[in-house]
């Protein structure tokens, strides 16, 4: 793996190719149930790794609760931020700012203390086609924490959806809650109102231990009328990608696998445990010195983890770098 990383990094430093993106960009969305678990670090690291693989990438900060993607990338916040898009004075493409990383640009999030702290549903549903129209191979969105409707809408419409957790019980609990909210949100749009209402009633009695039998989303849909029965089949084509961040031990690493099997067991829901990122002091130290850890230390297991994840998810034909 270290050889892979060294070759890749050498090529990356030598290359300065402009974007060749023509068709619509692939939208990757990074979310979490709990705040502070590493979404922004994961978003910036996925962006840097994809750009090292020769793809043009735009990372977009859509965390209204406190945009700080620029900090993770080691750059000063720009006054040209996404507020200009929402106010209608700029289109999204005009807000794309290059970074020092070849092939990697970003869109600055709200930097105004007087701005609202949540997007409206309409704002988010209108921006989705604009994100996909950006001139890039990949657009990565860094969300704020939580399963609010606008976040779920973006998560649902993504080509790849990443859910970041840490091994802390508080984070794991909120990760399950996010997953359940995502399933319910998706089903709401694929069911008749009565069928959805009945499902919530059944789920509630399962939660309150009055149902008297296990609850499985998939089995429930199969037996009840009013649902799109293909929902779980289509979800398994593009499953939620779980990332366990800040792992400090083998048992932390195994936790992701346990979560995957719990999802199967209790909800009949397939998720993909795509990566386990070690806790590394170099991450916060490099943020402090304003140089991203993947640039300051490009050959570590941490960098290898992101490389493996990206190689797994991009089309093999698109692996342009010689590895
Ligand atoms: N693998 C890691 N090892 C060590 N520190 C990490 C790791 N991942 C993230 N951190 C540190 O944890 C802190 C929170 O990370 P980050 O800002 O990416 O989380 P977040 O989920 O985006 O937070 P928020 O919900 O506030 O947007 C940062 O200081 C970051 O440096
Ligand atoms: Mg963040």
XYZ file of C-alpha atoms and ligand atoms in Angstrom:
355
model
C 0.000 0.000 0.000
C 2.836 2.414 0.831
C 4.291 1.905 -2.680
C 0.833 2.653 -4.137
C 0.662 5.840 -2.125
C 4.176 6.940 -3.091
C 3.586 6.401 -6.826
C 0.257 8.154 -6.626
C 1.674 11.119 -4.745
C 4.573 11.522 -7.210
C 2.184 11.525 -10.167
C -0.084 13.927 -8.367
C 2.659 16.465 -7.722
C 3.769 16.253 -11.348
C 0.285 16.665 -12.788
C -1.418 19.965 -13.322
C -4.149 18.960 -15.704
C -7.295 21.022 -15.997
C -10.664 19.370 -15.493
C -11.855 17.278 -18.388
C -15.274 16.722 -16.867
C -18.095 16.905 -19.373
C -21.156 14.912 -18.233
C -22.925 15.353 -14.954
C -20.822 15.165 -11.810
C -21.206 12.294 -9.366
C -22.629 13.556 -6.116
C -21.114 12.189 -2.890
C -22.731 13.334 0.347
C -21.150 13.019 3.790
C -23.522 13.034 6.777
C -23.664 11.949 10.403
C -26.134 11.529 13.208
C -23.909 13.223 15.769
C -21.775 16.337 15.383
C -18.005 16.451 15.649
C -17.407 12.900 14.403
C -15.208 13.846 11.439
C -17.543 14.619 8.484
C -15.508 17.609 7.375
C -12.263 15.702 7.732
C -13.726 12.787 5.738
C -15.162 15.107 3.033
C -11.863 16.911 2.532
C -9.898 13.631 2.605
C -12.165 11.955 0.041
C -11.820 15.075 -2.125
C -8.025 15.124 -1.913
C -7.790 11.375 -2.568
C -10.081 11.491 -5.620
C -8.124 14.451 -6.954
C -4.896 12.485 -6.493
C -6.482 9.758 -8.574
C -6.739 12.276 -11.406
C -10.362 13.346 -11.031
C -11.591 16.898 -10.867
C -13.378 17.430 -7.575
C -15.407 20.219 -5.994
C -16.036 19.962 -2.255
C -19.065 21.990 -1.161
C -19.629 23.133 2.396
C -23.343 22.876 3.175
C -22.996 22.916 6.949
C -25.133 25.857 7.981
C -24.435 25.326 11.654
C -20.799 26.391 11.220
C -19.030 26.101 7.905
C -15.412 25.069 8.408
C -14.378 23.038 5.386
C -11.865 25.790 4.571
C -10.172 25.166 7.957
C -9.864 21.474 7.218
C -8.333 22.337 3.821
C -5.947 24.801 5.484
C -7.268 27.904 3.718
C -8.691 31.269 4.756
C -12.485 31.599 4.463
C -13.542 33.331 1.283
C -16.002 36.234 1.262
C -17.437 34.629 -1.904
C -19.619 32.090 -0.231
C -22.747 30.080 -0.893
C -24.912 32.890 0.478
C -24.415 34.592 -2.914
C -25.982 31.578 -4.604
C -28.990 31.492 -2.287
C -29.473 35.247 -2.676
C -29.373 34.835 -6.449
C -26.393 37.118 -7.108
C -24.100 34.286 -8.321
C -24.607 30.909 -9.858
C -22.986 27.948 -8.132
C -20.228 27.543 -10.719
C -19.131 31.153 -10.127
C -18.495 30.328 -6.473
C -16.076 27.477 -7.159
C -12.681 28.435 -5.746
C -9.477 26.574 -6.675
C -7.287 25.219 -3.884
C -3.557 24.524 -3.764
C -4.357 20.857 -4.462
C -4.304 20.081 -8.197
C -7.822 19.218 -9.477
C -9.481 20.172 -6.176
C -11.767 23.180 -5.747
C -14.266 24.088 -3.093
C -17.346 26.167 -2.434
C -17.159 28.191 0.755
C -20.039 27.685 3.167
C -21.905 30.465 4.969
C -19.482 32.581 6.853
C -22.032 35.054 8.197
C -23.074 34.912 11.828
C -26.467 36.438 10.937
C -27.410 33.667 8.476
C -30.072 31.054 9.256
C -28.798 27.798 10.762
C -30.952 25.462 8.679
C -31.724 25.177 4.979
C -35.292 25.028 3.815
C -36.408 21.956 1.929
C -36.874 24.027 -1.260
C -33.376 25.484 -1.051
C -31.923 21.993 -0.912
C -34.081 20.411 -3.592
C -33.294 23.327 -5.937
C -29.551 23.123 -5.393
C -29.264 19.359 -6.119
C -29.352 19.698 -9.949
C -26.967 22.666 -9.693
C -24.504 20.540 -7.724
C -24.657 17.809 -10.347
C -24.101 20.422 -13.058
C -20.851 21.736 -11.621
C -17.885 21.239 -13.938
C -16.258 18.343 -12.104
C -16.084 14.580 -12.088
C -17.091 14.473 -8.420
C -18.918 16.882 -6.148
C -18.596 16.109 -2.447
C -20.995 17.747 -0.013
C -20.047 18.219 3.625
C -23.302 18.401 5.607
C -24.090 19.563 9.121
C -24.951 16.874 11.671
C -28.417 15.385 12.076
C -31.300 13.824 10.201
C -33.208 17.001 9.363
C -35.377 16.821 6.243
C -33.082 18.911 3.983
C -30.107 16.711 4.941
C -32.135 13.567 4.251
C -33.255 14.906 0.882
C -29.660 15.521 -0.192
C -28.577 12.167 1.225
C -31.358 10.399 -0.674
C -30.479 12.029 -3.991
C -26.723 11.361 -3.736
C -24.902 8.899 -5.975
C -22.865 7.822 -2.947
C -23.918 8.428 0.643
C -21.426 8.290 3.486
C -22.476 8.093 7.091
C -19.687 8.888 9.544
C -19.676 7.565 13.092
C -17.118 7.227 15.837
C -16.977 4.221 18.175
C -18.523 6.276 21.029
C -21.933 4.933 22.131
C -23.403 8.435 21.770
C -22.376 8.514 18.125
C -23.457 4.940 17.406
C -26.907 5.590 18.832
C -27.343 8.652 16.624
C -26.015 6.771 13.596
C -28.779 4.159 13.964
C -31.280 6.949 14.389
C -30.045 8.618 11.213
C -30.309 5.328 9.292
C -33.844 4.743 10.473
C -34.819 8.325 9.609
C -33.323 7.878 6.147
C -35.313 4.689 5.530
C -38.543 6.251 6.811
C -37.940 9.414 4.785
C -37.361 7.394 1.612
C -40.371 5.165 2.213
C -42.624 8.127 2.837
C -42.091 9.139 -0.769
C -42.723 5.632 -2.068
C -45.903 4.755 -0.215
C -49.489 5.849 0.032
C -50.088 8.126 3.067
C -52.206 5.415 4.778
C -49.597 2.711 4.245
C -46.882 4.999 5.618
C -49.010 5.934 8.647
C -49.653 2.233 9.398
C -45.954 1.482 9.142
C -45.105 4.227 11.641
C -47.761 2.870 14.041
C -46.255 -0.623 13.767
C -42.724 0.701 14.198
C -43.828 2.656 17.248
C -45.336 -0.399 18.904
C -42.178 -2.348 18.125
C -40.189 0.419 19.821
C -42.537 0.365 22.811
C -42.253 -3.438 23.061
C -45.962 -3.958 22.442
C -45.687 -5.444 18.959
C -44.799 -8.919 20.215
C -42.684 -9.802 17.172
C -39.508 -8.511 15.548
C -39.873 -5.660 13.096
C -38.194 -5.834 9.726
C -38.711 -3.051 7.210
C -38.205 -5.340 4.253
C -40.554 -8.072 5.470
C -43.128 -5.475 6.432
C -43.127 -3.976 2.937
C -43.527 -7.404 1.393
C -46.692 -8.139 3.339
C -48.333 -4.711 3.284
C -50.006 -2.996 0.366
C -49.256 0.573 -0.650
C -45.446 0.434 -0.843
C -42.920 0.315 -3.613
C -41.668 -3.203 -2.934
C -38.450 -2.627 -4.857
C -37.177 -0.070 -2.379
C -34.708 -2.369 -0.599
C -33.546 -3.887 -3.877
C -32.712 -0.439 -5.239
C -31.089 0.529 -1.954
C -28.816 -2.488 -2.078
C -27.511 -1.255 -5.466
C -26.367 1.920 -3.783
C -26.131 1.210 -0.039
C -25.264 3.691 2.683
C -21.480 3.602 3.183
C -20.616 3.543 6.855
C -17.272 5.043 7.898
C -16.010 4.395 11.417
C -13.743 7.306 12.243
C -11.320 7.737 15.160
C -10.818 4.021 15.688
C -8.355 3.254 18.475
C -8.473 -0.557 18.612
C -9.404 -3.739 16.810
C -12.687 -3.830 18.731
C -13.460 -0.300 17.491
C -12.789 -1.560 13.999
C -15.088 -4.571 14.496
C -17.866 -2.267 15.651
C -18.623 -1.279 12.053
C -19.167 -4.928 11.149
C -21.447 -5.368 14.159
C -23.460 -2.320 13.121
C -23.828 -3.755 9.655
C -25.166 -7.035 11.038
C -27.500 -5.229 13.477
C -28.969 -3.366 10.496
C -29.589 -6.685 8.770
C -30.975 -8.341 11.845
C -33.350 -5.672 13.075
C -34.280 -3.778 9.939
C -33.335 -6.166 7.145
C -31.348 -3.216 5.882
C -28.092 -3.736 3.986
C -25.372 -1.158 4.548
C -21.753 -1.209 3.403
C -18.997 -0.848 5.995
C -16.592 0.897 3.701
C -13.818 2.210 5.894
C -12.328 2.378 9.344
C -10.188 5.469 9.887
C -7.685 5.310 12.736
C -7.523 8.007 15.369
C -4.357 9.935 14.607
C -3.059 12.985 16.464
C -1.571 14.149 13.173
C -5.119 15.016 12.002
C -5.788 17.811 14.460
C -2.121 18.821 14.565
C -2.104 19.351 10.816
C -5.324 21.354 10.996
C -3.597 23.571 13.504
C -0.641 24.060 11.183
C -3.006 24.639 8.236
C -1.756 21.781 6.159
C -4.094 18.858 5.521
C -2.782 15.620 6.973
C -2.989 13.845 3.594
C -0.643 16.466 2.230
C 1.642 16.687 5.300
C 1.844 12.886 5.708
C 0.764 11.226 2.456
C 2.040 7.697 3.135
C 0.355 6.703 6.372
C -2.252 3.952 7.022
C -4.745 6.808 7.338
C -4.052 7.965 3.760
C -4.150 4.307 2.653
C -7.609 3.906 4.140
C -9.002 6.765 2.023
C -7.261 5.466 -1.066
C -8.781 2.000 -0.591
C -12.230 3.505 -0.050
C -12.061 5.663 -3.175
C -10.651 2.884 -5.352
C -13.471 0.644 -4.191
C -16.146 3.152 -5.156
C -15.008 4.584 -8.443
C -15.497 2.822 -11.702
C -12.319 0.768 -12.413
C -12.205 2.317 -15.884
C -11.939 5.713 -14.257
C -8.806 4.813 -12.313
C -6.654 7.063 -14.402
C -3.571 7.163 -12.224
C -1.056 4.372 -12.589
C -1.076 2.628 -9.234
N -9.263 10.271 12.505
C -9.073 11.324 13.312
N -8.042 11.324 14.209
C -7.854 12.387 15.028
N -8.628 13.491 15.050
C -9.653 13.548 14.183
C -9.935 12.475 13.271
N -11.025 12.813 12.533
C -11.390 14.030 12.959
N -10.582 14.487 13.936
C -10.677 15.766 14.647
O -11.985 15.835 15.208
C -12.482 17.161 15.138
C -13.855 17.167 14.498
O -13.716 16.796 13.130
P -14.653 17.432 12.019
O -14.708 18.909 12.132
O -14.236 16.851 10.735
O -16.053 16.809 12.497
P -17.520 17.158 11.917
O -18.324 15.922 12.006
O -17.396 17.782 10.595
O -18.024 18.222 12.985
P -19.347 19.145 12.838
O -20.530 18.252 13.106
O -19.166 20.184 13.881
O -19.375 19.686 11.433
C -11.470 17.981 14.369
O -10.730 18.724 15.284
C -10.601 16.950 13.682
O -9.277 17.393 13.577
Mg -18.113 19.601 9.857
